[in-house]
PDB file of C-alpha atoms in Angstrom:
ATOM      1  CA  UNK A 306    -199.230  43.563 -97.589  1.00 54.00           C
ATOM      2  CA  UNK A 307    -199.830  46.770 -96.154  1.00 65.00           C
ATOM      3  CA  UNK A 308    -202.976  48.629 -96.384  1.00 92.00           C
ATOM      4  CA  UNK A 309    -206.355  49.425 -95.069  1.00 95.00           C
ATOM      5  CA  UNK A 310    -208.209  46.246 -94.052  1.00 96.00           C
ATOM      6  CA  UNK A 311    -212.434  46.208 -94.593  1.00 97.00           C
ATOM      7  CA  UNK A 312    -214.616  42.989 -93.199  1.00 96.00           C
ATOM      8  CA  UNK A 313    -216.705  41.942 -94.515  1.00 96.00           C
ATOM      9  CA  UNK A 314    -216.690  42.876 -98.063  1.00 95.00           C
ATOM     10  CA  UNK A 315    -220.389  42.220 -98.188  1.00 96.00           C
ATOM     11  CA  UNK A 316    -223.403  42.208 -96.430  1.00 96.00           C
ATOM     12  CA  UNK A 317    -227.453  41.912 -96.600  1.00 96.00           C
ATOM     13  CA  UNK A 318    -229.299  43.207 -93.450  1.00 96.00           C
ATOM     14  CA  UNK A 319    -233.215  43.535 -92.838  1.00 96.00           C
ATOM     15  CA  UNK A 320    -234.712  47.129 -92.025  1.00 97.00           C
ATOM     16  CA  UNK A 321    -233.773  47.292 -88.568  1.00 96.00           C
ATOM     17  CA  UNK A 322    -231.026  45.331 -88.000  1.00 97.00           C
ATOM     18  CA  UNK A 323    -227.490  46.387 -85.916  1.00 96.00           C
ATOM     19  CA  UNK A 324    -224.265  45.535 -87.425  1.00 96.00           C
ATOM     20  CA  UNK A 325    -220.717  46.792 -87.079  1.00 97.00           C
ATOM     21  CA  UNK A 326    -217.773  47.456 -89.833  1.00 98.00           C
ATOM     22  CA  UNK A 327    -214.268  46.332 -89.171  1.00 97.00           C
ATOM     23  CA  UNK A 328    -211.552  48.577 -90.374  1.00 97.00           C
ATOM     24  CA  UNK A 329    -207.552  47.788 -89.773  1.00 97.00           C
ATOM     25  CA  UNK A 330    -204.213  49.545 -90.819  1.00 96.00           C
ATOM     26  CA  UNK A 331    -201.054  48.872 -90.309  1.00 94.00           C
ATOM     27  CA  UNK A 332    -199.526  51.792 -91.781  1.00 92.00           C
ATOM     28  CA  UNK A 333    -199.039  53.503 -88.471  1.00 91.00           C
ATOM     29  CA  UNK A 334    -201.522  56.288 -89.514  1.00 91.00           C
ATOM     30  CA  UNK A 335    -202.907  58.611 -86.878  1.00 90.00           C
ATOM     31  CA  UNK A 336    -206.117  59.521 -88.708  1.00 91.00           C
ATOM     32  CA  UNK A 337    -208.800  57.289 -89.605  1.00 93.00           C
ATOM     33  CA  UNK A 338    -212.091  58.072 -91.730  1.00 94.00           C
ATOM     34  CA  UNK A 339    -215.631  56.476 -93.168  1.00 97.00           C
ATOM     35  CA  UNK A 340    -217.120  57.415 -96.112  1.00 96.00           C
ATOM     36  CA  UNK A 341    -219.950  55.884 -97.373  1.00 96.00           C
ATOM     37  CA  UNK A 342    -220.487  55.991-101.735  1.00 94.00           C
ATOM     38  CA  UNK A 343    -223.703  56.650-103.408  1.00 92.00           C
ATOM     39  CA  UNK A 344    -223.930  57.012-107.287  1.00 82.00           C
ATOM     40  CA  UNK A 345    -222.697  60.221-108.389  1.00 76.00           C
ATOM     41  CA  UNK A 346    -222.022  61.442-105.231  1.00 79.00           C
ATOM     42  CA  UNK A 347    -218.221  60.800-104.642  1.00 84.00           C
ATOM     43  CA  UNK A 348    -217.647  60.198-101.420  1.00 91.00           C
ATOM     44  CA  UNK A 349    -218.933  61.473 -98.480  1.00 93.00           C
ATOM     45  CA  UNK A 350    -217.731  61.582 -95.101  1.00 93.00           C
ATOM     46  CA  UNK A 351    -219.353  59.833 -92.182  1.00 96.00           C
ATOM     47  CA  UNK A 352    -216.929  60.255 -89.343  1.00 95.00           C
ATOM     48  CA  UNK A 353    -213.399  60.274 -88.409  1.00 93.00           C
ATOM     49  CA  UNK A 354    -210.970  59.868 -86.054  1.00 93.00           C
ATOM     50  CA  UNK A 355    -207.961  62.771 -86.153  1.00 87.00           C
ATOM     51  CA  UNK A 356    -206.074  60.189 -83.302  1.00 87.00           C
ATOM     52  CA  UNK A 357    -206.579  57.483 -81.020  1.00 88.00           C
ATOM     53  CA  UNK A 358    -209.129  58.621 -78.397  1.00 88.00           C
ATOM     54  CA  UNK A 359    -210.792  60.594 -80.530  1.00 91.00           C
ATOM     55  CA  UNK A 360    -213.757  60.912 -82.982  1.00 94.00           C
ATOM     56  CA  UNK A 361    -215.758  63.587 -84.805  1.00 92.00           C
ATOM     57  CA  UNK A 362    -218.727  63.842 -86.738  1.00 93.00           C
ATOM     58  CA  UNK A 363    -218.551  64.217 -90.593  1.00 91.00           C
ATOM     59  CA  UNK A 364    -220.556  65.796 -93.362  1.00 90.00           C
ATOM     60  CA  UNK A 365    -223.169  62.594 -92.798  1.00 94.00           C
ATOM     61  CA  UNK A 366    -223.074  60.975 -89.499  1.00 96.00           C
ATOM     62  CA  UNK A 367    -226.830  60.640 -88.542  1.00 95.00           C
ATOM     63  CA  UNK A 368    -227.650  56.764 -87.841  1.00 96.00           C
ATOM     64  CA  UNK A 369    -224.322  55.960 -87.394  1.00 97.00           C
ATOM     65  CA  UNK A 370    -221.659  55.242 -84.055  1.00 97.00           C
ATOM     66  CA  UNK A 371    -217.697  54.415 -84.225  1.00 97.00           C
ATOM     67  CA  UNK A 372    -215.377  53.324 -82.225  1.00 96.00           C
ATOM     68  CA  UNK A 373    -211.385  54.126 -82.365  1.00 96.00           C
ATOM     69  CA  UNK A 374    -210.557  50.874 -80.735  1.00 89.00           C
ATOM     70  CA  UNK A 375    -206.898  51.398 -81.321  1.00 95.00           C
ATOM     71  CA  UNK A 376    -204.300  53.274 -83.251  1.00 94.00           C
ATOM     72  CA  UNK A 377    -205.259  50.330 -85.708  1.00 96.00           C
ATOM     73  CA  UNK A 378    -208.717  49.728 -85.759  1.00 97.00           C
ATOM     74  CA  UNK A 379    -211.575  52.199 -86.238  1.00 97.00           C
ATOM     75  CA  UNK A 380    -215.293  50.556 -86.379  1.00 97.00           C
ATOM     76  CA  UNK A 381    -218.377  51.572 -88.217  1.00 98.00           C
ATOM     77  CA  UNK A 382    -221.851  50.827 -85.823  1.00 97.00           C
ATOM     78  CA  UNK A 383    -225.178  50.867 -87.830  1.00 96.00           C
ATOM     79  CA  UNK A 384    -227.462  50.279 -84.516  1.00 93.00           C
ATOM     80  CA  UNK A 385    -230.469  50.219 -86.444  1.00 96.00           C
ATOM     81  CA  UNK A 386    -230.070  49.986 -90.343  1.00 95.00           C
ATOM     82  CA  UNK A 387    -232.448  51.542 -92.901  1.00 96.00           C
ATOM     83  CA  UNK A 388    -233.125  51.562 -96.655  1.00 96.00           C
ATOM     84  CA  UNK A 389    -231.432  54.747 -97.034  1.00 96.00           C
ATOM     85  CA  UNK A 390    -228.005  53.340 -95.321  1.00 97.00           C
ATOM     86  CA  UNK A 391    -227.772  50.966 -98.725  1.00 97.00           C
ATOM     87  CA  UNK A 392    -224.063  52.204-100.269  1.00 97.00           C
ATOM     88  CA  UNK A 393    -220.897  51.703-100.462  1.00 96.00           C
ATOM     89  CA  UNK A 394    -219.115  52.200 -97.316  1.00 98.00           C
ATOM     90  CA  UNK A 395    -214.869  52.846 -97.765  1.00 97.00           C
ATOM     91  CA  UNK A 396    -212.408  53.222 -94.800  1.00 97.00           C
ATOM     92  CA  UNK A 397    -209.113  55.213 -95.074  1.00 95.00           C
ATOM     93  CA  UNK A 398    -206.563  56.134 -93.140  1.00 93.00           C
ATOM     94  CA  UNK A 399    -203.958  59.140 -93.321  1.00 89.00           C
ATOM     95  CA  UNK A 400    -201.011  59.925 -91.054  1.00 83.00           C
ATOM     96  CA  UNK A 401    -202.633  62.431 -90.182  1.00 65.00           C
ATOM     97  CA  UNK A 402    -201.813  64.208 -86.905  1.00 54.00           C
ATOM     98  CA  UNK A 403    -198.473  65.349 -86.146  1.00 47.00           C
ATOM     99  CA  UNK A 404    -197.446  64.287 -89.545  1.00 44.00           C
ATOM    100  CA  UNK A 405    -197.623  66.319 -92.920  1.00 49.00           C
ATOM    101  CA  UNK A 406    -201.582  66.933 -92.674  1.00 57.00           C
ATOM    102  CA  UNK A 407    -202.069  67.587 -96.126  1.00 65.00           C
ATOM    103  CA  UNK A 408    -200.979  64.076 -97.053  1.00 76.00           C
ATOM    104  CA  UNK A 409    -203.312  61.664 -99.174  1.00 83.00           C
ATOM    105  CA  UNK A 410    -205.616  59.292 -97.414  1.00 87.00           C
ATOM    106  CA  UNK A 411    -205.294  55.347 -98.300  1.00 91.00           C
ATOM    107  CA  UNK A 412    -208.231  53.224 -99.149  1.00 94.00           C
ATOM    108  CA  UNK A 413    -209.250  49.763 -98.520  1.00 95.00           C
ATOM    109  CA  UNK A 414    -211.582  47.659-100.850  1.00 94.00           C
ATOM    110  CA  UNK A 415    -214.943  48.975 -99.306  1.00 95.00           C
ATOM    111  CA  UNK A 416    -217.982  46.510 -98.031  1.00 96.00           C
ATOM    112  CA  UNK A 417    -220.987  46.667 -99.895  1.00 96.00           C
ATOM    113  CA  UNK A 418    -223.938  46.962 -97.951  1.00 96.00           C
ATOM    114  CA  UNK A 419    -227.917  46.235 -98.691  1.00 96.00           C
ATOM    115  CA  UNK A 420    -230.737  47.149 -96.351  1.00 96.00           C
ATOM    116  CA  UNK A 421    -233.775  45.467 -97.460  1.00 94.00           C
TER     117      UNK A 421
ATOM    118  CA  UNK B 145    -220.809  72.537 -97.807  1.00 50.00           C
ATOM    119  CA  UNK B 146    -217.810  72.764 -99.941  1.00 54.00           C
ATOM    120  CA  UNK B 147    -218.609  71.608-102.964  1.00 80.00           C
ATOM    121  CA  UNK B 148    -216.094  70.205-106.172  1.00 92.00           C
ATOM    122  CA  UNK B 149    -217.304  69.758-109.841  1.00 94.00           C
ATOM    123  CA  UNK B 150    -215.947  67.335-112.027  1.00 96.00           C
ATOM    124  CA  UNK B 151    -216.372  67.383-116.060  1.00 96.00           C
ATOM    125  CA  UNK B 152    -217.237  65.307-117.666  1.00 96.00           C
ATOM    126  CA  UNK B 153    -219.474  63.264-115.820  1.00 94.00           C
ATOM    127  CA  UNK B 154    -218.765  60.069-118.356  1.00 95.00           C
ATOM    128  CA  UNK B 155    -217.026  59.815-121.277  1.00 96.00           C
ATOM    129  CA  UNK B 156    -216.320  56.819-123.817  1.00 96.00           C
ATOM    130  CA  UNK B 157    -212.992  57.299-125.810  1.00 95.00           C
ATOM    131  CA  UNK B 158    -210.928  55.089-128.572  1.00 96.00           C
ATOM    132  CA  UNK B 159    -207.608  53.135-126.931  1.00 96.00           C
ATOM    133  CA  UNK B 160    -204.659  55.647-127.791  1.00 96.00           C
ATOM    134  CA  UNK B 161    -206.907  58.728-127.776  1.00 97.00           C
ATOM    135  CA  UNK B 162    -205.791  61.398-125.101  1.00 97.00           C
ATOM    136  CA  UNK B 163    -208.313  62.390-121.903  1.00 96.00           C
ATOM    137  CA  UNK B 164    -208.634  65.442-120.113  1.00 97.00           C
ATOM    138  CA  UNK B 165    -210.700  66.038-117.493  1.00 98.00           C
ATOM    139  CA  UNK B 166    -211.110  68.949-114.496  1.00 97.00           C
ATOM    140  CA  UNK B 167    -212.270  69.517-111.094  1.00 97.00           C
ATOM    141  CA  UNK B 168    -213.376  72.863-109.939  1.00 96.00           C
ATOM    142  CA  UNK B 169    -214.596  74.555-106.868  1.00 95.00           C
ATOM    143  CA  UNK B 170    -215.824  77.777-105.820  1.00 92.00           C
ATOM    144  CA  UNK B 171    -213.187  77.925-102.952  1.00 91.00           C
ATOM    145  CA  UNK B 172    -209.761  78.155-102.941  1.00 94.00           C
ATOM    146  CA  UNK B 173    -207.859  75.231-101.884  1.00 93.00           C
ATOM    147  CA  UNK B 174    -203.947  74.153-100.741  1.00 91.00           C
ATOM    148  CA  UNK B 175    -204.012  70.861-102.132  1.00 91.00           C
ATOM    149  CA  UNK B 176    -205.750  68.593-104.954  1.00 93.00           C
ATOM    150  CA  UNK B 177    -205.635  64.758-105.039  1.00 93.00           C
ATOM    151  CA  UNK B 178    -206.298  62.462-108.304  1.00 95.00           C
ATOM    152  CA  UNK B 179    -207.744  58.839-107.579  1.00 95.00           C
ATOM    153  CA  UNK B 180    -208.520  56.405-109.703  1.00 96.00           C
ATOM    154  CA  UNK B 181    -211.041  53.784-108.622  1.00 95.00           C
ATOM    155  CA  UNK B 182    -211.658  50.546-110.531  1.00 94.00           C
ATOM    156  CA  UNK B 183    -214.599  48.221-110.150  1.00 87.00           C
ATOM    157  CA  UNK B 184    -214.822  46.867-107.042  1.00 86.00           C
ATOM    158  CA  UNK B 185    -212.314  48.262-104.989  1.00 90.00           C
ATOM    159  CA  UNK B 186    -211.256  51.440-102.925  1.00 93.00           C
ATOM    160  CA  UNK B 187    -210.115  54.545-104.540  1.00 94.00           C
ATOM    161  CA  UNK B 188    -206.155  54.510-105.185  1.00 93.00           C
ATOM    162  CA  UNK B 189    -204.184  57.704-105.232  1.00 92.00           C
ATOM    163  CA  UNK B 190    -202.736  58.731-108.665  1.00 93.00           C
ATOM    164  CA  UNK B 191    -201.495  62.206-107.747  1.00 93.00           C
ATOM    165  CA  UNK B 192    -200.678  64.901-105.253  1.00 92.00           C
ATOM    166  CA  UNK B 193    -200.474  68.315-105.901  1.00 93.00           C
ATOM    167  CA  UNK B 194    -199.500  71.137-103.091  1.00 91.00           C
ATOM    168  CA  UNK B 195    -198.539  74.113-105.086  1.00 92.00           C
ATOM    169  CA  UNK B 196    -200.547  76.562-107.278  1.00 94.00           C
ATOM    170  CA  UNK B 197    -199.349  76.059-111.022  1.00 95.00           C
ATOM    171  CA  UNK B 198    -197.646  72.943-110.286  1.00 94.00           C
ATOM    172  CA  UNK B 199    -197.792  69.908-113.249  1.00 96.00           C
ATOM    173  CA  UNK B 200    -196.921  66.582-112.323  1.00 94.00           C
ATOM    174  CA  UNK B 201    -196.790  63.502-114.180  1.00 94.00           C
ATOM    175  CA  UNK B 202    -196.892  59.650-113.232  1.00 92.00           C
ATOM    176  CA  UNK B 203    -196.257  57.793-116.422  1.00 94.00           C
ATOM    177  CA  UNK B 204    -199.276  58.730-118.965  1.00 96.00           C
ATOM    178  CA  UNK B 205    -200.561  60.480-116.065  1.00 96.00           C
ATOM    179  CA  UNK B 206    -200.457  64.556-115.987  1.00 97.00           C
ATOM    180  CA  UNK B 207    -201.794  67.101-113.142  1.00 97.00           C
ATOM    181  CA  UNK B 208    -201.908  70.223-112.879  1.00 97.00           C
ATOM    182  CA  UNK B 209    -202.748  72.728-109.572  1.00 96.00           C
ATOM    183  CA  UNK B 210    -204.628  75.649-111.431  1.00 96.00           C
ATOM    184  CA  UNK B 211    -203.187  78.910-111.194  1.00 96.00           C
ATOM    185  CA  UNK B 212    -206.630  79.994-109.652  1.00 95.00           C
ATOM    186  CA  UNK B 213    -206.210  77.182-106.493  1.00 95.00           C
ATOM    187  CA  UNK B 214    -209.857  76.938-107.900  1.00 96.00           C
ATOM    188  CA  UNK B 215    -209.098  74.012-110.191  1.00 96.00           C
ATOM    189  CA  UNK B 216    -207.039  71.074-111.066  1.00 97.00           C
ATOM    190  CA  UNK B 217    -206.820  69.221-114.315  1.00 97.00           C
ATOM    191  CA  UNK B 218    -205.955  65.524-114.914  1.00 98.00           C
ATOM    192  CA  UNK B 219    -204.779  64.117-118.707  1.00 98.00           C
ATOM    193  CA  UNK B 220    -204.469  60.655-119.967  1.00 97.00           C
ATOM    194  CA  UNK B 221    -202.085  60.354-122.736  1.00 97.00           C
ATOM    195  CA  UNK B 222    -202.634  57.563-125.175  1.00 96.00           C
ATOM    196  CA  UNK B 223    -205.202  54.962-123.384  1.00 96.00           C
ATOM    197  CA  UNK B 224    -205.522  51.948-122.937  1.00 96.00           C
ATOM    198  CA  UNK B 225    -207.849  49.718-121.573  1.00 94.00           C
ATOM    199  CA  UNK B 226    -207.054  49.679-117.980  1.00 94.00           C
ATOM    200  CA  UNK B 227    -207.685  53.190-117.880  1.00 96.00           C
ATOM    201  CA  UNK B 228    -210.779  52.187-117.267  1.00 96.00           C
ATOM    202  CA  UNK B 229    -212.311  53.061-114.344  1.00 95.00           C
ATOM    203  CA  UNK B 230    -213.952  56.435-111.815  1.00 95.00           C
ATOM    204  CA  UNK B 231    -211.728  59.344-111.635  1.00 97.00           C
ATOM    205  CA  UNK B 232    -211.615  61.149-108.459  1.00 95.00           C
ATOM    206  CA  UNK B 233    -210.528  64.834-107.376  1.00 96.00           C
ATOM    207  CA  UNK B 234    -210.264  65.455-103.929  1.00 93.00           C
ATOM    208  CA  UNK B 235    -209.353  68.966-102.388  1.00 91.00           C
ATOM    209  CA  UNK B 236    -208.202  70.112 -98.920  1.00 88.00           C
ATOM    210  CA  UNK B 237    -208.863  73.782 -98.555  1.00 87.00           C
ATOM    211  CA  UNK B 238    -206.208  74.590 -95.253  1.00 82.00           C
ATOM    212  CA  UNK B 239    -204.362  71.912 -93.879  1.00 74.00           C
ATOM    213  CA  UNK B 240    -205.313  69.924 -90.987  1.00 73.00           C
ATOM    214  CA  UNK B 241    -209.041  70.023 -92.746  1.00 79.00           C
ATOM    215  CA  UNK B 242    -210.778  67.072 -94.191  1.00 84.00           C
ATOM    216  CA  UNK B 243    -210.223  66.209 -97.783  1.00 88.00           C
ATOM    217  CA  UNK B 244    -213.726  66.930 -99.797  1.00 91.00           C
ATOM    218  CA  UNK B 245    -214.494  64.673-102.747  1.00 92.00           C
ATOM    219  CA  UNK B 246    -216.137  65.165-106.271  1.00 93.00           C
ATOM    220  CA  UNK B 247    -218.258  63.058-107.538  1.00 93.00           C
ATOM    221  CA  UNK B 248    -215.815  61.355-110.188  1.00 94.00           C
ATOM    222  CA  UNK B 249    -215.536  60.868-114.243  1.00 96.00           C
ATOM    223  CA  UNK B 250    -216.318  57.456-115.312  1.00 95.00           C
ATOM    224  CA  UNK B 251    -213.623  56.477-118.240  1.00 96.00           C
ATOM    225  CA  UNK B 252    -214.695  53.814-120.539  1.00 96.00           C
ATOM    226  CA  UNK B 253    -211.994  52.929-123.410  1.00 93.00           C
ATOM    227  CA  UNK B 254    -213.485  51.182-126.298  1.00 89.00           C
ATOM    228  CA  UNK B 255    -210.682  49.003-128.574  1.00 84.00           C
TER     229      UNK B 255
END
């Protein structure tokens, strides 16, 4: 099926601890984006990537890296997790660039995430 | 940062009562989005709106772009259970921008 593609769906890391989140599409989109979802906070942006080669920082990027790998993957790097990094974390993807910009984003499952 | 408001912050309704919720902002924007988001799983788009005053429906689903571009409203006619879930508004305020998101309306329908 088409869609946005999250691994893993969940995770348990120590204080300290690197790990990287996989995000796919094969919708063709040019823009990517990470959010990460806290309790009655919506969703927040982390970063995103307008088109392949490029990435920008969003509304809460501290402690976090990515990587547009591809037009199809775009990776989440937590290089040294902490308590506070504990959420929710959703990829989505948009077409974005060259495309009707105002267009809705598409969501995958999310992978939960605890920092002990 | 931009910010969006969403009312109510919870609510617990009767299956085959109507909803009605809103999302407002301080700042004009060009377009509103309505997801839904059930347990579990990524938010899933409901509606698009691009034009001030415009209403659109997807089955029990209605929208409406506020006159003001400040606002959007979202009703639920005659729920049922699977309405359960977090409602989210999401507003771009020019295009090419990021979408912002409000915090959502958690739906609970009670036989």
């Amino acid at each position: 099926n088409a869609g946005v593609t999250q691994t893993p769906k969940f995770q348990v890391l120590k204080t300290g601890q690197s790990m990287t989140l996989q995000c796919a599409q094969d919708m063709n989109h040019n823009s990517m984006y990470w959010y990460r979802q806290d309790p009655g906070m919506g969703l927040r942006l982390i970063y995103y990537s307008a088109s392949e080669g490029t990435t920008d920082k969003g509304e809460v990027p501290n402690g976090y890296n990515v990587s547009r790998l591809n037009k199809r993957e775009f990776s989440l790097r937590l290089e040294s997790a902490a308590p506070s990094q504990t959420s929710v974390y959703f990829c989505a993807s948009q077409t974005g660039v060259g495309g009707a910009v105002n267009q809705p984003q598409h969501f995958g499952d999310g992978t939960r995430l605890s920092i002990l | 940062g931009q910010q969006l408001n969403q009312s109510p912050q919870s609510m617990f309704i009767q299956e085959g009562e109507d909803v009605s919720m809103n999302c407002t902002s301080s700042s004009i924007f060009n377009t509103w989005l309505w997801y839904k988001q059930d347990p579990g799983e990524g938010p899933v788009l409901l509606i698009a709106l691009y034009k001030a005053g415009e209403l659109t429906s997807n089955g029990r689903l209605t929208a409406q772009f506020g006159i003001t571009r400040k606002d959007s409203f979202l009703n639920i006619s005659a729920s049922i259970p699977s309405d359960v879930g977090i409602y989210f508004c999401a507003g771009q305020r020019n295009y090419g921008q990021n979408f912002v998101f409000g915090p959502g309306t958690r739906l609970s329908v009670l036989p």
